[in-house]
Amino acid sequence: MPLISTRGGPAVTASQAILAGIATGGGLYVPSAFCPIDSNELRQMADWPYARRGARILQTFLDDYAPEEIGSAVEAAYGRFDVPEVAPVRKLDDDGTYVLELFHGPTLAFKDMALQLLPRLARLAMDKCGEERELFVLVATSGDTGKAALEGFADVPGTRCAVFYPSQGVSEAQRLQMVTQAGANTHVIAVRGNFDDAQTGVKRIFGDPVFVAGMDARGRALSSANSINFGRLAPQVAYYFSAYADLLATGSITPGQRVHFAVPTGNFGNILAAEYARRMGLPVGKLLCASNSNNVLADFIHTGVYDARRPFYQTISPSMDILVSSNLERLLFELCDRDEGRVVRWMLALKEGRPYDIGPERLGAMREVFAADWIDDQTTCDTIQRVWRDARYLMDPHTAVAARALMNYRERTGDRTPAVVVSTASPFKFGREVARALLGETLIQGMDDFACCDLLASSCNLAVPPSIAELPSLPVRHNTTIDAPGMAEALRNIN
Ligand SMILES: *Cc1c(COP(=O)(O)O)cnc(C)c1O
């Protein structure tokens, strides 16, 4: 099945879409149709391991990949996870509340679900498309994506990955995760300034024809691993099917029964994958879009008006600190019956800093599926405490935002449909914030992030994951710091 762009233009194969990242004209690649998975097959999936479920769903999207290619890529990607279930579903209470844990990959955040696979798909795509240049993947990160991309691309032949992170603005653990990265083809560069400086710099580099031509002359093709790449979206659809299959396997639901998903949302990639699963026939009830104080999406789902003109807040769930959610474009495309001209007009408004309004009919259609809420930092901390007290389950701040949004939804509506809270990070990845929420500021005063994790672990009788615990003792392999105007130069200097 070919892929088409949300802003019009020629259809492409999956491998072309994965190498290109973004479509010409700035559009995003989407499937030309959604391949149905019927209820019989869903029931069969209950007996399958994660890799087989994942491969089955990916096959529907990756038209020019052989089943064996997908199968071995998936096996290799998820073989690195620290639990055999890959994405286990935990029961939280007797009222039909479950947690889908997506943080068992090497970097302890849900980005691994896609970024362990994307480099393998990209590598295969290079052969399919006859790309002989080296794939040079550039990433600007506010924390989680950079490390996940580095882990995914490290030592993948024919690829190179350079990550820019803001010198102020990532946690100590996040910084160490990146600067200790192994792999001869990985590069990590600190940029003096904030995330926007790094992000703007990368965008400028992609848009600089002289730079791009210079790289081409050296046999390098620029590429991107951010969440608009279709190769990141497709693997995320699979875990919604997997969660449903697990609930069937444990008898928690009956075949065909609807399930709600509450998703902590930033760039709208994760929750969009759930919507794709629904369009493929997964019995999804509501998709609950959970934001932090950066509540532009919650307002949009309530009013149909997307208005990014508002203050930007730094919160304790930083991976959701975002005001322009790029994957929303893919939902808009479906909501307006794939009217690309309309998408172009809305995206132009956004680019020019104006609001856009999808109108009452599309708002109604969206609200049949989507509900939304936003949760401030104080309430997020309360929720971490409350879930630990009531269920002895430790949540990271992003997950807690979704858990609270679900509690509020149930209170507001009385709707008792079984629901899955999608958990996007290990609590130890945000150990300082979680320790503060649970134990109070005075207890952690003067401690570094690692001491916070140790205290959290001993207080909760849990173990700090090895990939966090080992960080302070790993050799630092990357120690370049530059000013934003020097980013292109830094890339040219990479041999
Ligand atoms: C990236 C991320 C999110 C947001 O996911 P989107 O797909 O951008 O909506 C939420 N939580 C964590 C921990 C993340 O790393």
Short mmCIF file of C-alpha atoms and ligand atoms in Angstrom, two decimals:
data_model
loop_
_atom_site.label_atom_id
_atom_site.label_comp_id
_atom_site.label_asym_id
_atom_site.label_seq_id
_atom_site.Cartn_x
_atom_site.Cartn_y
_atom_site.Cartn_z
CA MET A 1 0.00 0.00 0.00
CA PRO A 2 1.59 3.30 -1.08
CA LEU A 3 1.92 6.33 1.18
CA ILE A 4 0.57 9.74 0.34
CA SER A 5 1.37 13.20 1.68
CA THR A 6 -0.99 15.30 3.80
CA ARG A 7 -0.23 18.23 1.51
CA GLY A 8 -0.62 16.48 -1.84
CA GLY A 9 1.97 15.31 -4.36
CA PRO A 10 3.07 11.91 -5.63
CA ALA A 11 2.58 8.66 -3.70
CA VAL A 12 5.72 6.88 -2.47
CA THR A 13 6.73 3.49 -1.11
CA ALA A 14 7.35 2.95 2.59
CA SER A 15 11.11 2.84 2.12
CA GLN A 16 11.06 6.13 0.20
CA ALA A 17 9.00 7.73 2.96
CA ILE A 18 11.36 6.47 5.66
CA LEU A 19 14.44 7.86 3.90
CA ALA A 20 12.80 11.18 3.05
CA GLY A 21 11.33 11.81 6.52
CA ILE A 22 9.20 14.73 5.42
CA ALA A 23 7.39 15.01 2.05
CA THR A 24 8.21 17.72 -0.48
CA GLY A 25 6.13 20.77 0.33
CA GLY A 26 6.40 20.05 4.05
CA GLY A 27 3.65 17.41 4.19
CA LEU A 28 3.68 14.24 6.27
CA TYR A 29 3.39 10.76 4.81
CA VAL A 30 0.29 8.77 5.74
CA PRO A 31 -1.04 5.38 4.62
CA SER A 32 -3.27 5.62 1.55
CA ALA A 33 -5.66 3.21 3.31
CA PHE A 34 -5.91 1.38 6.65
CA CYS A 35 -5.67 -2.37 6.38
CA PRO A 36 -8.28 -4.05 8.61
CA ILE A 37 -7.30 -6.57 11.28
CA ASP A 38 -10.37 -8.70 11.97
CA SER A 39 -11.58 -9.94 15.34
CA ASN A 40 -10.46 -13.52 14.67
CA GLU A 41 -6.92 -12.46 14.07
CA LEU A 42 -7.01 -10.20 17.12
CA ARG A 43 -7.98 -13.22 19.18
CA GLN A 44 -5.13 -15.23 17.68
CA MET A 45 -2.70 -12.46 18.58
CA ALA A 46 -3.38 -13.15 22.23
CA ASP A 47 -1.19 -16.26 21.87
CA TRP A 48 1.62 -14.53 19.99
CA PRO A 49 4.82 -13.00 21.41
CA TYR A 50 5.31 -9.27 20.96
CA ALA A 51 7.66 -9.57 17.98
CA ARG A 52 5.10 -11.52 15.97
CA ARG A 53 2.32 -9.05 16.80
CA GLY A 54 4.58 -6.17 15.84
CA ALA A 55 5.65 -7.78 12.58
CA ARG A 56 2.02 -8.47 11.60
CA ILE A 57 0.99 -4.83 12.09
CA LEU A 58 4.11 -3.47 10.38
CA GLN A 59 3.47 -5.64 7.34
CA THR A 60 0.27 -3.74 6.70
CA PHE A 61 2.19 -0.46 6.44
CA LEU A 62 5.53 -1.40 4.89
CA ASP A 63 4.48 -2.38 1.39
CA ASP A 64 7.92 -2.84 -0.11
CA TYR A 65 9.52 -4.83 2.72
CA ALA A 66 9.55 -8.61 2.68
CA PRO A 67 7.92 -10.34 5.68
CA GLU A 68 11.29 -11.93 6.56
CA GLU A 69 12.97 -8.51 6.54
CA ILE A 70 10.36 -7.09 8.88
CA GLY A 71 10.46 -10.20 11.04
CA SER A 72 14.19 -10.11 11.66
CA ALA A 73 14.26 -6.31 12.14
CA VAL A 74 11.54 -6.58 14.77
CA GLU A 75 13.23 -9.53 16.53
CA ALA A 76 16.53 -7.66 16.70
CA ALA A 77 14.96 -4.37 17.85
CA TYR A 78 12.87 -5.77 20.68
CA GLY A 79 15.44 -8.38 21.67
CA ARG A 80 17.25 -5.55 23.46
CA PHE A 81 14.35 -4.87 25.86
CA ASP A 82 14.66 -5.81 29.52
CA VAL A 83 11.43 -7.83 29.80
CA PRO A 84 10.35 -10.68 27.50
CA GLU A 85 6.87 -9.17 27.04
CA VAL A 86 8.53 -6.02 25.55
CA ALA A 87 5.48 -3.86 26.31
CA PRO A 88 3.76 -5.47 29.32
CA VAL A 89 0.30 -4.54 30.56
CA ARG A 90 -0.04 -4.23 34.36
CA LYS A 91 -3.28 -4.27 36.27
CA LEU A 92 -3.63 -1.23 38.53
CA ASP A 93 -6.89 -1.91 40.38
CA ASP A 94 -10.11 -3.93 40.29
CA ASP A 95 -11.98 -1.19 38.43
CA GLY A 96 -10.63 -1.96 34.98
CA THR A 97 -7.54 0.27 35.05
CA TYR A 98 -4.37 -0.98 33.38
CA VAL A 99 -0.95 0.43 32.56
CA LEU A 100 0.84 -0.28 29.27
CA GLU A 101 4.58 -0.01 30.00
CA LEU A 102 6.51 1.28 27.00
CA PHE A 103 9.76 2.02 28.81
CA HIS A 104 11.61 -1.29 28.80
CA GLY A 105 14.01 -0.39 25.99
CA PRO A 106 17.65 0.67 26.38
CA THR A 107 16.91 4.35 27.11
CA LEU A 108 13.94 3.80 29.44
CA ALA A 109 11.44 5.91 27.48
CA PHE A 110 8.81 4.99 24.89
CA LYS A 111 10.88 6.50 22.07
CA ASP A 112 12.76 3.17 21.98
CA MET A 113 9.64 1.38 20.72
CA ALA A 114 10.16 3.18 17.40
CA LEU A 115 13.81 4.22 17.45
CA GLN A 116 15.15 0.72 18.02
CA LEU A 117 13.40 -0.26 14.82
CA LEU A 118 13.69 2.82 12.58
CA PRO A 119 17.46 2.52 11.91
CA ARG A 120 17.02 -1.10 10.81
CA LEU A 121 14.15 -0.11 8.50
CA ALA A 122 16.20 2.82 7.19
CA ARG A 123 19.17 0.55 6.50
CA LEU A 124 16.92 -1.80 4.46
CA ALA A 125 15.34 1.22 2.74
CA MET A 126 18.76 2.37 1.52
CA ASP A 127 19.23 -0.90 -0.35
CA LYS A 128 15.71 -0.81 -1.76
CA CYS A 129 16.08 2.77 -3.00
CA GLY A 130 19.62 2.32 -4.28
CA GLU A 131 20.88 4.95 -1.86
CA GLU A 132 24.66 4.59 -1.87
CA ARG A 133 25.48 7.65 0.18
CA GLU A 134 25.90 7.45 3.92
CA LEU A 135 22.70 8.34 5.77
CA PHE A 136 23.54 11.27 8.04
CA VAL A 137 20.80 11.58 10.66
CA LEU A 138 20.54 14.93 12.44
CA VAL A 139 18.58 15.29 15.67
CA ALA A 140 17.84 18.24 17.93
CA THR A 141 16.66 16.94 21.28
CA SER A 142 15.18 18.20 24.51
CA GLY A 143 16.25 14.95 26.16
CA ASP A 144 14.62 11.63 25.31
CA THR A 145 14.74 11.52 21.52
CA GLY A 146 18.48 12.18 21.24
CA LYS A 147 19.54 9.25 23.35
CA ALA A 148 17.01 6.91 21.77
CA ALA A 149 18.22 7.89 18.27
CA LEU A 150 21.87 7.40 19.27
CA GLU A 151 21.13 3.96 20.72
CA GLY A 152 19.19 3.00 17.62
CA PHE A 153 21.75 4.15 15.05
CA ALA A 154 24.94 3.25 16.93
CA ASP A 155 27.09 1.06 14.69
CA VAL A 156 24.35 0.56 12.05
CA PRO A 157 26.46 0.26 8.87
CA GLY A 158 26.07 3.06 6.33
CA THR A 159 24.58 5.49 8.85
CA ARG A 160 25.84 8.27 11.10
CA CYS A 161 23.91 10.08 13.81
CA ALA A 162 24.59 13.56 15.20
CA VAL A 163 22.61 14.88 18.15
CA PHE A 164 22.46 18.50 19.31
CA TYR A 165 21.21 19.14 22.83
CA PRO A 166 20.80 22.43 24.69
CA SER A 167 23.62 22.89 27.21
CA GLN A 168 21.02 24.22 29.65
CA GLY A 169 17.83 22.25 29.54
CA VAL A 170 18.48 18.54 29.89
CA SER A 171 18.72 16.69 33.17
CA GLU A 172 22.05 15.39 34.44
CA ALA A 173 20.97 11.81 33.75
CA GLN A 174 19.81 12.70 30.25
CA ARG A 175 23.10 14.51 29.55
CA LEU A 176 25.20 11.59 30.78
CA GLN A 177 23.10 9.14 28.78
CA MET A 178 24.10 11.05 25.64
CA VAL A 179 27.74 12.01 26.30
CA THR A 180 28.66 8.43 27.27
CA GLN A 181 27.16 7.01 24.06
CA ALA A 182 29.33 4.37 22.39
CA GLY A 183 29.52 3.72 18.63
CA ALA A 184 32.00 5.02 16.06
CA ASN A 185 29.20 6.66 14.06
CA THR A 186 27.64 8.69 16.90
CA HIS A 187 28.24 12.37 17.59
CA VAL A 188 26.87 14.41 20.47
CA ILE A 189 27.24 18.18 20.59
CA ALA A 190 26.06 20.60 23.26
CA VAL A 191 24.70 23.90 21.98
CA ARG A 192 24.85 26.93 24.28
CA GLY A 193 21.23 28.02 24.70
CA ASN A 194 17.86 26.36 24.96
CA PHE A 195 16.07 23.66 22.93
CA ASP A 196 14.67 26.19 20.46
CA ASP A 197 18.19 27.35 19.58
CA ALA A 198 19.24 23.77 18.80
CA GLN A 199 16.00 22.98 16.95
CA THR A 200 16.13 26.17 14.87
CA GLY A 201 19.75 25.45 14.01
CA VAL A 202 18.96 21.96 12.72
CA LYS A 203 16.01 23.26 10.66
CA ARG A 204 18.27 25.90 9.14
CA ILE A 205 20.87 23.27 8.21
CA PHE A 206 18.23 21.13 6.46
CA GLY A 207 17.08 24.21 4.54
CA ASP A 208 20.58 25.33 3.48
CA PRO A 209 21.12 24.12 -0.13
CA VAL A 210 24.85 24.90 -0.03
CA PHE A 211 25.31 22.79 3.07
CA VAL A 212 23.20 19.95 1.67
CA ALA A 213 25.15 19.99 -1.62
CA GLY A 214 28.44 20.00 0.28
CA MET A 215 27.39 16.92 2.21
CA ASP A 216 26.17 15.24 -0.97
CA ALA A 217 29.59 15.83 -2.55
CA ARG A 218 31.10 14.01 0.41
CA GLY A 219 28.70 11.09 -0.07
CA ARG A 220 26.37 11.99 2.76
CA ALA A 221 22.57 12.21 2.57
CA LEU A 222 20.93 14.20 5.36
CA SER A 223 18.02 12.55 7.13
CA SER A 224 15.97 13.03 10.24
CA ALA A 225 14.72 10.73 12.96
CA ASN A 226 12.09 12.97 14.52
CA SER A 227 8.58 11.84 15.15
CA ILE A 228 7.13 12.95 11.83
CA ASN A 229 9.07 10.16 10.09
CA PHE A 230 6.59 7.47 9.07
CA GLY A 231 9.09 4.86 10.22
CA ARG A 232 8.53 6.04 13.77
CA LEU A 233 4.76 6.03 13.56
CA ALA A 234 4.19 2.53 12.18
CA PRO A 235 5.90 0.63 15.05
CA GLN A 236 3.78 2.55 17.55
CA VAL A 237 0.51 1.25 16.12
CA ALA A 238 1.59 -2.28 17.04
CA TYR A 239 1.63 -1.84 20.82
CA TYR A 240 -2.01 -0.81 20.92
CA PHE A 241 -2.93 -4.12 19.30
CA SER A 242 -0.55 -5.87 21.65
CA ALA A 243 -2.12 -4.29 24.74
CA TYR A 244 -5.58 -5.34 23.59
CA ALA A 245 -4.34 -8.86 22.85
CA ASP A 246 -2.86 -9.05 26.36
CA LEU A 247 -6.15 -7.97 27.93
CA LEU A 248 -7.88 -10.72 25.92
CA ALA A 249 -5.24 -13.25 26.96
CA THR A 250 -5.77 -12.56 30.66
CA GLY A 251 -9.55 -12.60 30.31
CA SER A 252 -9.70 -8.98 31.45
CA ILE A 253 -11.97 -8.15 28.52
CA THR A 254 -14.18 -10.14 26.15
CA PRO A 255 -13.59 -10.18 22.37
CA GLY A 256 -14.94 -7.02 20.79
CA GLN A 257 -15.21 -5.13 24.08
CA ARG A 258 -14.14 -1.50 23.82
CA VAL A 259 -11.12 -0.18 25.71
CA HIS A 260 -10.14 3.44 26.37
CA PHE A 261 -6.52 4.60 26.16
CA ALA A 262 -5.17 7.58 28.12
CA VAL A 263 -2.03 8.91 26.44
CA PRO A 264 0.47 11.52 27.73
CA THR A 265 0.81 13.69 24.66
CA GLY A 266 3.36 16.12 23.27
CA ASN A 267 3.92 15.89 19.54
CA PHE A 268 0.74 13.78 19.10
CA GLY A 269 2.66 10.80 17.66
CA ASN A 270 1.80 8.24 20.31
CA ILE A 271 -1.92 8.99 20.45
CA LEU A 272 -2.15 9.23 16.67
CA ALA A 273 -0.86 5.66 16.48
CA ALA A 274 -3.81 4.65 18.69
CA GLU A 275 -6.17 6.38 16.27
CA TYR A 276 -4.59 4.46 13.38
CA ALA A 277 -5.12 1.21 15.34
CA ARG A 278 -8.78 2.19 15.78
CA ARG A 279 -9.14 2.83 12.06
CA MET A 280 -7.72 -0.66 11.46
CA GLY A 281 -10.51 -2.12 13.57
CA LEU A 282 -9.13 -2.26 17.10
CA PRO A 283 -12.12 -1.85 19.46
CA VAL A 284 -11.04 1.49 20.88
CA GLY A 285 -13.51 3.50 22.96
CA LYS A 286 -12.15 6.92 23.82
CA LEU A 287 -8.66 8.24 23.24
CA LEU A 288 -7.88 10.53 26.12
CA CYS A 289 -5.31 13.15 25.15
CA ALA A 290 -3.48 14.21 28.31
CA SER A 291 -1.37 17.40 28.38
CA ASN A 292 0.52 19.31 31.04
CA SER A 293 0.18 23.09 31.52
CA ASN A 294 1.12 23.47 27.86
CA ASN A 295 -2.54 22.80 27.13
CA VAL A 296 -2.90 23.77 23.49
CA LEU A 297 -4.10 20.28 22.48
CA ALA A 298 -6.65 20.04 25.28
CA ASP A 299 -8.10 23.38 24.20
CA PHE A 300 -8.13 22.23 20.59
CA ILE A 301 -10.02 19.05 21.36
CA HIS A 302 -12.55 21.02 23.41
CA THR A 303 -13.10 23.90 20.97
CA GLY A 304 -11.84 22.90 17.51
CA VAL A 305 -9.58 25.97 17.53
CA TYR A 306 -5.81 25.48 17.50
CA ASP A 307 -4.17 28.57 18.93
CA ALA A 308 -0.48 28.29 19.83
CA ARG A 309 -0.30 31.92 21.01
CA ARG A 310 0.14 31.30 24.71
CA PRO A 311 2.89 31.19 27.33
CA PHE A 312 5.33 28.28 27.23
CA TYR A 313 5.82 26.49 30.56
CA GLN A 314 8.73 24.33 31.66
CA THR A 315 7.10 21.48 33.57
CA ILE A 316 8.10 18.30 35.38
CA SER A 317 6.92 16.35 32.31
CA PRO A 318 9.35 18.03 29.88
CA SER A 319 8.80 15.68 26.95
CA MET A 320 5.31 17.17 26.66
CA ASP A 321 6.43 20.80 26.82
CA ILE A 322 5.36 21.60 23.30
CA LEU A 323 3.04 24.11 21.66
CA VAL A 324 3.16 22.99 18.03
CA SER A 325 2.27 19.30 17.82
CA SER A 326 3.49 18.25 14.41
CA ASN A 327 1.70 14.91 14.13
CA LEU A 328 -1.69 16.57 14.60
CA GLU A 329 -1.49 17.32 10.88
CA ARG A 330 -2.11 13.63 10.20
CA LEU A 331 -5.33 13.66 12.25
CA LEU A 332 -6.48 16.86 10.53
CA PHE A 333 -5.97 15.16 7.18
CA GLU A 334 -8.38 12.39 8.17
CA LEU A 335 -10.86 14.77 9.80
CA CYS A 336 -11.29 16.80 6.62
CA ASP A 337 -11.67 13.66 4.48
CA ARG A 338 -8.18 14.00 3.10
CA ASP A 339 -8.73 17.46 1.65
CA GLU A 340 -5.08 18.42 1.24
CA GLY A 341 -5.87 22.02 0.24
CA ARG A 342 -7.54 22.56 3.58
CA VAL A 343 -4.59 21.05 5.47
CA VAL A 344 -2.25 23.39 3.60
CA ARG A 345 -4.35 26.43 4.62
CA TRP A 346 -4.47 25.40 8.29
CA MET A 347 -0.74 24.72 8.39
CA LEU A 348 -0.04 28.07 6.78
CA ALA A 349 -2.07 29.78 9.51
CA LEU A 350 -0.07 27.92 12.14
CA LYS A 351 3.21 28.88 10.51
CA GLU A 352 2.18 32.54 10.41
CA GLY A 353 1.23 32.45 14.09
CA ARG A 354 -2.52 32.58 13.48
CA PRO A 355 -5.13 30.22 14.98
CA TYR A 356 -7.19 27.89 12.78
CA ASP A 357 -10.69 26.52 13.39
CA ILE A 358 -11.83 23.11 12.10
CA GLY A 359 -15.52 24.00 12.47
CA PRO A 360 -18.39 22.38 14.40
CA GLU A 361 -18.89 19.27 12.24
CA ARG A 362 -15.30 18.11 12.34
CA LEU A 363 -15.12 19.03 16.01
CA GLY A 364 -18.10 16.77 16.63
CA ALA A 365 -16.49 13.90 14.70
CA MET A 366 -13.22 14.34 16.58
CA ARG A 367 -14.99 14.35 19.95
CA GLU A 368 -16.73 11.06 19.21
CA VAL A 369 -13.29 9.51 19.67
CA PHE A 370 -11.07 12.00 21.47
CA ALA A 371 -11.44 13.45 24.94
CA ALA A 372 -8.83 15.70 26.53
CA ASP A 373 -7.62 17.16 29.78
CA TRP A 374 -4.57 18.98 31.10
CA ILE A 375 -2.88 18.52 34.47
CA ASP A 376 -0.59 20.99 36.24
CA ASP A 377 2.62 20.05 38.06
CA GLN A 378 1.14 20.10 41.55
CA THR A 379 -1.69 17.75 40.54
CA THR A 380 0.83 15.53 38.74
CA CYS A 381 2.81 15.19 42.00
CA ASP A 382 -0.40 14.46 43.92
CA THR A 383 -1.19 11.73 41.41
CA ILE A 384 2.24 10.09 41.72
CA GLN A 385 1.66 10.02 45.49
CA ARG A 386 -1.91 8.79 45.24
CA VAL A 387 -1.15 5.94 42.82
CA TRP A 388 1.78 4.83 44.96
CA ARG A 389 -0.39 4.91 48.09
CA ASP A 390 -3.39 3.12 46.56
CA ALA A 391 -1.78 0.68 44.13
CA ARG A 392 1.91 0.56 45.14
CA TYR A 393 2.73 1.47 41.55
CA LEU A 394 5.41 4.06 40.82
CA MET A 395 4.70 6.38 37.87
CA ASP A 396 6.90 8.88 36.11
CA PRO A 397 5.44 12.41 35.75
CA HIS A 398 4.37 11.93 32.11
CA THR A 399 2.46 8.76 32.94
CA ALA A 400 0.91 10.44 35.99
CA VAL A 401 -0.51 13.18 33.77
CA ALA A 402 -2.37 10.53 31.77
CA ALA A 403 -3.45 8.63 34.89
CA ARG A 404 -4.96 11.78 36.37
CA ALA A 405 -6.67 12.71 33.13
CA LEU A 406 -8.33 9.27 33.22
CA MET A 407 -9.43 9.70 36.87
CA ASN A 408 -10.94 13.09 36.02
CA TYR A 409 -12.67 11.68 32.94
CA ARG A 410 -14.26 8.88 34.91
CA GLU A 411 -15.41 11.26 37.63
CA ARG A 412 -16.86 13.65 35.09
CA THR A 413 -18.66 11.06 32.95
CA GLY A 414 -19.26 8.04 35.17
CA ASP A 415 -17.93 5.99 32.24
CA ARG A 416 -16.49 2.73 33.62
CA THR A 417 -15.18 1.23 30.37
CA PRO A 418 -11.86 -0.61 30.92
CA ALA A 419 -8.99 1.78 30.31
CA VAL A 420 -5.27 1.58 29.67
CA VAL A 421 -2.93 4.33 30.87
CA VAL A 422 -0.03 4.49 28.45
CA SER A 423 3.22 4.76 30.42
CA THR A 424 5.97 6.50 28.48
CA ALA A 425 8.98 6.56 30.83
CA SER A 426 10.53 4.74 33.73
CA PRO A 427 10.07 6.67 37.00
CA PHE A 428 13.86 6.45 37.42
CA LYS A 429 14.42 8.46 34.27
CA PHE A 430 12.83 11.36 36.16
CA GLY A 431 14.04 10.25 39.58
CA ARG A 432 14.42 13.73 41.05
CA GLU A 433 10.86 14.79 40.23
CA VAL A 434 9.36 11.50 41.36
CA ALA A 435 11.37 11.50 44.61
CA ARG A 436 10.29 15.07 45.29
CA ALA A 437 6.64 14.19 44.65
CA LEU A 438 6.76 11.16 46.90
CA LEU A 439 9.19 12.15 49.67
CA GLY A 440 9.20 15.97 49.65
CA GLU A 441 11.75 18.61 48.72
CA THR A 442 13.58 18.71 52.07
CA LEU A 443 14.61 15.07 51.86
CA ILE A 444 16.27 15.44 48.46
CA GLN A 445 17.86 18.84 49.02
CA GLY A 446 21.49 18.93 47.89
CA MET A 447 21.28 15.48 46.29
CA ASP A 448 22.22 14.84 42.66
CA ASP A 449 19.85 12.94 40.34
CA PHE A 450 21.53 9.61 41.08
CA ALA A 451 21.25 9.97 44.85
CA CYS A 452 17.57 10.80 44.27
CA CYS A 453 17.16 7.54 42.33
CA ASP A 454 18.89 5.57 45.09
CA LEU A 455 16.67 7.12 47.74
CA LEU A 456 13.58 6.49 45.64
CA ALA A 457 14.58 2.87 45.09
CA SER A 458 15.20 2.17 48.75
CA SER A 459 12.03 3.97 49.84
CA CYS A 460 9.89 2.00 47.38
CA ASN A 461 11.80 -1.26 47.61
CA LEU A 462 12.56 -1.19 43.88
CA ALA A 463 15.84 -1.42 41.96
CA VAL A 464 17.39 1.45 39.99
CA PRO A 465 17.58 0.21 36.37
CA PRO A 466 21.19 -0.70 35.49
CA SER A 467 21.32 1.71 32.54
CA ILE A 468 20.77 4.61 34.99
CA ALA A 469 22.85 3.26 37.85
CA GLU A 470 25.93 2.73 35.67
CA LEU A 471 25.91 6.22 34.12
CA PRO A 472 28.24 8.02 36.56
CA SER A 473 30.93 5.37 36.04
CA LEU A 474 30.87 5.31 32.22
CA PRO A 475 33.60 7.17 30.30
CA VAL A 476 32.53 10.48 28.74
CA ARG A 477 33.07 10.11 24.99
CA HIS A 478 31.60 13.36 23.69
CA ASN A 479 32.54 16.73 25.12
CA THR A 480 32.08 19.36 22.41
CA THR A 481 30.17 22.53 23.32
CA ILE A 482 29.49 25.16 20.67
CA ASP A 483 27.42 28.29 20.01
CA ALA A 484 24.34 27.85 17.81
CA PRO A 485 25.86 29.62 14.75
CA GLY A 486 28.63 27.00 14.76
CA MET A 487 26.36 23.97 14.25
CA ALA A 488 26.90 23.58 10.49
CA GLU A 489 30.66 23.98 10.97
CA ALA A 490 30.64 21.27 13.65
CA LEU A 491 28.96 18.87 11.20
CA ARG A 492 31.43 19.72 8.44
CA ASN A 493 34.25 18.82 10.80
CA ILE A 494 32.97 15.29 11.26
CA ASN A 495 35.10 12.95 9.17
C1 LIG B 1 8.11 11.88 23.62
C2 LIG B 1 7.44 11.62 24.93
C3 LIG B 1 6.07 11.89 25.14
C4 LIG B 1 5.19 12.54 24.09
O1 LIG B 1 4.90 11.67 23.02
P1 LIG B 1 4.31 12.25 21.65
O2 LIG B 1 4.32 11.11 20.72
O3 LIG B 1 5.27 13.35 21.24
O4 LIG B 1 2.95 12.77 21.93
C5 LIG B 1 5.52 11.58 26.37
N1 LIG B 1 6.28 11.06 27.36
C6 LIG B 1 7.59 10.80 27.21
C7 LIG B 1 8.36 10.26 28.35
C8 LIG B 1 8.23 11.07 25.99
O5 LIG B 1 9.55 10.83 25.85
#
